[in-house]
Amino acid sequence: MIHVRGAWAGDLDAMVSLLRTLFTIEADFAFDEAKQRRGLRFLLESDQACLLVAEADAAVIGMCSGQLVISTAEGGPALLVEDVVVAEAFRRRGVGGRLMDALNDWAAGRGVSRLQLLADRNNAPALDFYRRRGWQPTELICLRCYARQSR
Ligand SMILES: CC(C)(COP(=O)(O)OP(=O)(O)OC[C@H]1O[C@@H](n2cnc3c(N)ncnc32)[C@H](O)[C@@H]1OP(=O)(O)O)[C@@H](O)C(=O)NCCC(=O)NCCS
């Protein structure tokens, strides 16, 4: 039986392991255990973020996160969705869908009108997953740069 719940500090090892799986797939990211653990701790401590895990027989087998951002386009909060991953042995059983539904409910309860995420353009299974759940591509592309450190 699958159970989706809010994450807590005791889930950190399992979530880091899931992020290893995710970041190994995504060309734009490299797995770094210390960084991912630190990022997860920030999410756990933030009241602007939601970190969810899916459990099967008391083992964490999936996760996702969402962070509130203010959108002037929406005139209110939007949700940045990240860290969506289900352990390979548990895929195609509805776990990912359950996680996304729970994230949607958390966001809707906070006045969020739009959810957004970045996906690897070559990740066909994930793009299919999102498309079937009503997500649509946009005309935007993602740019990034690293912050210059002040001297
Ligand atoms: C993308 C991902 C999170 C989806 O998780 P999942 O648990 O497999 O998702 P679901 O089971 O809810 O849905 C996946 C498919 O299984 C199907 N499915 C759901 N329940 C099912 C069941 N009981 N029996 C058979 N198929 C089922 C769904 O129809 C869906 O198919 P579709 O996408 O072709 O419509 C997962 O594939 C994953 O972890 N991928 C690697 C990480 C990744 O790419 N993350 C996204 C980063 S942007």
PDB file of N, CA and C and ligand atoms in Angstrom, residues 21-22 25-26 63 83-88 90-99 117-120 123 125-130 132-133, ligand 1:
ATOM      1  N   THR A  21      19.333   9.140  -8.190  1.00  0.00           N
ATOM      2  CA  THR A  21      18.696   8.566  -9.383  1.00  0.00           C
ATOM      3  C   THR A  21      18.284   9.671 -10.352  1.00  0.00           C
ATOM      4  N   LEU A  22      17.642  10.705  -9.826  1.00  0.00           N
ATOM      5  CA  LEU A  22      17.128  11.782 -10.682  1.00  0.00           C
ATOM      6  C   LEU A  22      18.271  12.549 -11.354  1.00  0.00           C
ATOM      7  N   ILE A  25      19.962  11.043 -14.298  1.00  0.00           N
ATOM      8  CA  ILE A  25      19.219  11.101 -15.568  1.00  0.00           C
ATOM      9  C   ILE A  25      19.372  12.472 -16.214  1.00  0.00           C
ATOM     10  N   GLU A  26      19.353  13.526 -15.408  1.00  0.00           N
ATOM     11  CA  GLU A  26      19.235  14.888 -15.937  1.00  0.00           C
ATOM     12  C   GLU A  26      20.605  15.440 -16.329  1.00  0.00           C
ATOM     13  N   MET A  63       9.358  10.828  -4.219  1.00  0.00           N
ATOM     14  CA  MET A  63       9.358  12.157  -3.588  1.00  0.00           C
ATOM     15  C   MET A  63       9.045  13.242  -4.618  1.00  0.00           C
ATOM     16  N   ASP A  83      12.325  17.983  -8.070  1.00  0.00           N
ATOM     17  CA  ASP A  83      12.666  16.756  -7.318  1.00  0.00           C
ATOM     18  C   ASP A  83      11.600  15.668  -7.447  1.00  0.00           C
ATOM     19  N   VAL A  84      10.993  15.564  -8.630  1.00  0.00           N
ATOM     20  CA  VAL A  84       9.955  14.544  -8.849  1.00  0.00           C
ATOM     21  C   VAL A  84      10.632  13.249  -9.282  1.00  0.00           C
ATOM     22  N   VAL A  85      10.578  12.249  -8.442  1.00  0.00           N
ATOM     23  CA  VAL A  85      11.220  10.967  -8.789  1.00  0.00           C
ATOM     24  C   VAL A  85      10.594   9.828  -7.986  1.00  0.00           C
ATOM     25  N   VAL A  86      10.439   8.701  -8.665  1.00  0.00           N
ATOM     26  CA  VAL A  86       9.921   7.470  -8.046  1.00  0.00           C
ATOM     27  C   VAL A  86      10.970   6.385  -8.281  1.00  0.00           C
ATOM     28  N   ALA A  87      11.246   5.589  -7.272  1.00  0.00           N
ATOM     29  CA  ALA A  87      12.213   4.491  -7.415  1.00  0.00           C
ATOM     30  C   ALA A  87      11.779   3.587  -8.562  1.00  0.00           C
ATOM     31  N   GLU A  88      12.763   3.149  -9.337  1.00  0.00           N
ATOM     32  CA  GLU A  88      12.467   2.445 -10.591  1.00  0.00           C
ATOM     33  C   GLU A  88      11.500   1.274 -10.399  1.00  0.00           C
ATOM     34  N   PHE A  90       9.104   0.919  -8.565  1.00  0.00           N
ATOM     35  CA  PHE A  90       7.731   1.291  -8.193  1.00  0.00           C
ATOM     36  C   PHE A  90       7.068   2.185  -9.229  1.00  0.00           C
ATOM     37  N   ARG A  91       7.703   2.330 -10.398  1.00  0.00           N
ATOM     38  CA  ARG A  91       7.106   3.206 -11.414  1.00  0.00           C
ATOM     39  C   ARG A  91       5.922   2.533 -12.110  1.00  0.00           C
ATOM     40  N   ARG A  92       5.084   3.354 -12.733  1.00  0.00           N
ATOM     41  CA  ARG A  92       3.906   2.903 -13.487  1.00  0.00           C
ATOM     42  C   ARG A  92       2.899   2.177 -12.606  1.00  0.00           C
ATOM     43  N   ARG A  93       2.800   2.657 -11.375  1.00  0.00           N
ATOM     44  CA  ARG A  93       1.771   2.131 -10.468  1.00  0.00           C
ATOM     45  C   ARG A  93       0.934   3.263  -9.892  1.00  0.00           C
ATOM     46  N   GLY A  94       1.130   4.437 -10.430  1.00  0.00           N
ATOM     47  CA  GLY A  94       0.342   5.573  -9.952  1.00  0.00           C
ATOM     48  C   GLY A  94       0.995   6.381  -8.847  1.00  0.00           C
ATOM     49  N   VAL A  95       2.224   6.015  -8.444  1.00  0.00           N
ATOM     50  CA  VAL A  95       2.876   6.735  -7.330  1.00  0.00           C
ATOM     51  C   VAL A  95       3.170   8.184  -7.713  1.00  0.00           C
ATOM     52  N   GLY A  96       3.755   8.373  -8.903  1.00  0.00           N
ATOM     53  CA  GLY A  96       4.063   9.734  -9.343  1.00  0.00           C
ATOM     54  C   GLY A  96       2.801  10.582  -9.402  1.00  0.00           C
ATOM     55  N   GLY A  97       1.739   9.997  -9.906  1.00  0.00           N
ATOM     56  CA  GLY A  97       0.463  10.717  -9.980  1.00  0.00           C
ATOM     57  C   GLY A  97      -0.036  11.115  -8.599  1.00  0.00           C
ATOM     58  N   ARG A  98       0.088  10.200  -7.645  1.00  0.00           N
ATOM     59  CA  ARG A  98      -0.354  10.492  -6.269  1.00  0.00           C
ATOM     60  C   ARG A  98       0.480  11.636  -5.680  1.00  0.00           C
ATOM     61  N   LEU A  99       1.778  11.620  -5.934  1.00  0.00           N
ATOM     62  CA  LEU A  99       2.635  12.691  -5.409  1.00  0.00           C
ATOM     63  C   LEU A  99       2.234  14.043  -6.003  1.00  0.00           C
ATOM     64  N   LEU A 117       7.362  23.778 -13.867  1.00  0.00           N
ATOM     65  CA  LEU A 117       8.550  22.950 -13.632  1.00  0.00           C
ATOM     66  C   LEU A 117       9.446  22.982 -14.849  1.00  0.00           C
ATOM     67  N   LEU A 118      10.665  22.531 -14.659  1.00  0.00           N
ATOM     68  CA  LEU A 118      11.619  22.359 -15.750  1.00  0.00           C
ATOM     69  C   LEU A 118      11.823  20.875 -15.946  1.00  0.00           C
ATOM     70  N   ALA A 119      11.862  20.445 -17.194  1.00  0.00           N
ATOM     71  CA  ALA A 119      12.092  19.029 -17.473  1.00  0.00           C
ATOM     72  C   ALA A 119      13.142  18.924 -18.565  1.00  0.00           C
ATOM     73  N   ASP A 120      13.910  17.873 -18.503  1.00  0.00           N
ATOM     74  CA  ASP A 120      14.917  17.609 -19.530  1.00  0.00           C
ATOM     75  C   ASP A 120      14.190  17.323 -20.851  1.00  0.00           C
ATOM     76  N   ASN A 123      13.845  13.687 -21.832  1.00  0.00           N
ATOM     77  CA  ASN A 123      13.266  12.737 -20.880  1.00  0.00           C
ATOM     78  C   ASN A 123      11.837  12.392 -21.298  1.00  0.00           C
ATOM     79  N   PRO A 125       9.823   9.733 -21.060  1.00  0.00           N
ATOM     80  CA  PRO A 125       8.833   9.186 -20.121  1.00  0.00           C
ATOM     81  C   PRO A 125       8.261  10.249 -19.187  1.00  0.00           C
ATOM     82  N   ALA A 126       9.137  11.143 -18.719  1.00  0.00           N
ATOM     83  CA  ALA A 126       8.649  12.182 -17.812  1.00  0.00           C
ATOM     84  C   ALA A 126       7.765  13.171 -18.574  1.00  0.00           C
ATOM     85  N   LEU A 127       8.153  13.532 -19.791  1.00  0.00           N
ATOM     86  CA  LEU A 127       7.339  14.481 -20.569  1.00  0.00           C
ATOM     87  C   LEU A 127       5.959  13.883 -20.853  1.00  0.00           C
ATOM     88  N   ASP A 128       5.915  12.587 -21.143  1.00  0.00           N
ATOM     89  CA  ASP A 128       4.623  11.903 -21.337  1.00  0.00           C
ATOM     90  C   ASP A 128       3.793  11.948 -20.072  1.00  0.00           C
ATOM     91  N   PHE A 129       4.462  11.651 -18.974  1.00  0.00           N
ATOM     92  CA  PHE A 129       3.793  11.647 -17.665  1.00  0.00           C
ATOM     93  C   PHE A 129       3.122  12.994 -17.414  1.00  0.00           C
ATOM     94  N   TYR A 130       3.886  14.083 -17.625  1.00  0.00           N
ATOM     95  CA  TYR A 130       3.325  15.411 -17.370  1.00  0.00           C
ATOM     96  C   TYR A 130       2.217  15.741 -18.375  1.00  0.00           C
ATOM     97  N   ARG A 132       0.168  13.870 -19.980  1.00  0.00           N
ATOM     98  CA  ARG A 132      -1.088  13.161 -19.695  1.00  0.00           C
ATOM     99  C   ARG A 132      -1.772  13.694 -18.452  1.00  0.00           C
ATOM    100  N   ARG A 133      -0.996  14.398 -17.636  1.00  0.00           N
ATOM    101  CA  ARG A 133      -1.597  14.974 -16.433  1.00  0.00           C
ATOM    102  C   ARG A 133      -1.988  16.442 -16.644  1.00  0.00           C
TER     103      ARG A 133
HETATM  104  C1  LIG B   1       8.275  10.539 -14.103  1.00  0.00           C
HETATM  105  C2  LIG B   1       8.008   9.622 -12.914  1.00  0.00           C
HETATM  106  C3  LIG B   1       8.161  10.420 -11.620  1.00  0.00           C
HETATM  107  C4  LIG B   1       6.580   9.093 -12.998  1.00  0.00           C
HETATM  108  O1  LIG B   1       6.333   8.328 -11.821  1.00  0.00           O
HETATM  109  P1  LIG B   1       5.361   7.026 -11.862  1.00  0.00           P
HETATM  110  O2  LIG B   1       5.166   6.602 -10.463  1.00  0.00           O
HETATM  111  O3  LIG B   1       5.904   6.041 -12.814  1.00  0.00           O
HETATM  112  O4  LIG B   1       4.053   7.717 -12.419  1.00  0.00           O
HETATM  113  P2  LIG B   1       2.594   7.046 -12.557  1.00  0.00           P
HETATM  114  O5  LIG B   1       2.669   5.587 -12.280  1.00  0.00           O
HETATM  115  O6  LIG B   1       1.659   7.887 -11.769  1.00  0.00           O
HETATM  116  O7  LIG B   1       2.304   7.320 -14.061  1.00  0.00           O
HETATM  117  C5  LIG B   1       3.214   6.808 -15.036  1.00  0.00           C
HETATM  118  C6  LIG B   1       2.499   5.912 -15.973  1.00  0.00           C
HETATM  119  O8  LIG B   1       2.063   4.737 -15.334  1.00  0.00           O
HETATM  120  C7  LIG B   1       0.722   4.462 -15.733  1.00  0.00           C
HETATM  121  N1  LIG B   1       0.100   3.779 -14.613  1.00  0.00           N
HETATM  122  C8  LIG B   1      -0.335   4.342 -13.486  1.00  0.00           C
HETATM  123  N2  LIG B   1      -0.853   3.386 -12.677  1.00  0.00           N
HETATM  124  C9  LIG B   1      -0.691   2.223 -13.337  1.00  0.00           C
HETATM  125  C10 LIG B   1      -0.997   0.891 -13.028  1.00  0.00           C
HETATM  126  N3  LIG B   1      -1.582   0.587 -11.858  1.00  0.00           N
HETATM  127  N4  LIG B   1      -0.668  -0.063 -13.922  1.00  0.00           N
HETATM  128  C11 LIG B   1      -0.059   0.256 -15.079  1.00  0.00           C
HETATM  129  N5  LIG B   1       0.251   1.510 -15.442  1.00  0.00           N
HETATM  130  C12 LIG B   1      -0.064   2.469 -14.575  1.00  0.00           C
HETATM  131  C13 LIG B   1       0.118   5.796 -15.989  1.00  0.00           C
HETATM  132  O9  LIG B   1      -0.939   5.702 -16.917  1.00  0.00           O
HETATM  133  C14 LIG B   1       1.270   6.531 -16.552  1.00  0.00           C
HETATM  134  O10 LIG B   1       1.384   6.263 -17.926  1.00  0.00           O
HETATM  135  P3  LIG B   1       1.535   7.451 -18.934  1.00  0.00           P
HETATM  136  O11 LIG B   1       2.535   8.407 -18.361  1.00  0.00           O
HETATM  137  O12 LIG B   1       1.983   6.806 -20.168  1.00  0.00           O
HETATM  138  O13 LIG B   1       0.165   8.013 -18.955  1.00  0.00           O
HETATM  139  C15 LIG B   1       8.963   8.386 -12.922  1.00  0.00           C
HETATM  140  O14 LIG B   1       8.918   7.793 -14.186  1.00  0.00           O
HETATM  141  C16 LIG B   1      10.390   8.718 -12.570  1.00  0.00           C
HETATM  142  O15 LIG B   1      10.769   8.747 -11.385  1.00  0.00           O
HETATM  143  N6  LIG B   1      11.219   8.967 -13.577  1.00  0.00           N
HETATM  144  C17 LIG B   1      12.632   9.247 -13.333  1.00  0.00           C
HETATM  145  C18 LIG B   1      12.820  10.624 -12.727  1.00  0.00           C
HETATM  146  C19 LIG B   1      12.244  11.707 -13.623  1.00  0.00           C
HETATM  147  O16 LIG B   1      12.435  11.673 -14.827  1.00  0.00           O
HETATM  148  N7  LIG B   1      11.574  12.692 -12.981  1.00  0.00           N
HETATM  149  C20 LIG B   1      10.987  13.802 -13.683  1.00  0.00           C
HETATM  150  C21 LIG B   1      11.930  14.932 -13.665  1.00  0.00           C
HETATM  151  S1  LIG B   1      11.268  16.368 -14.522  1.00  0.00           S
END
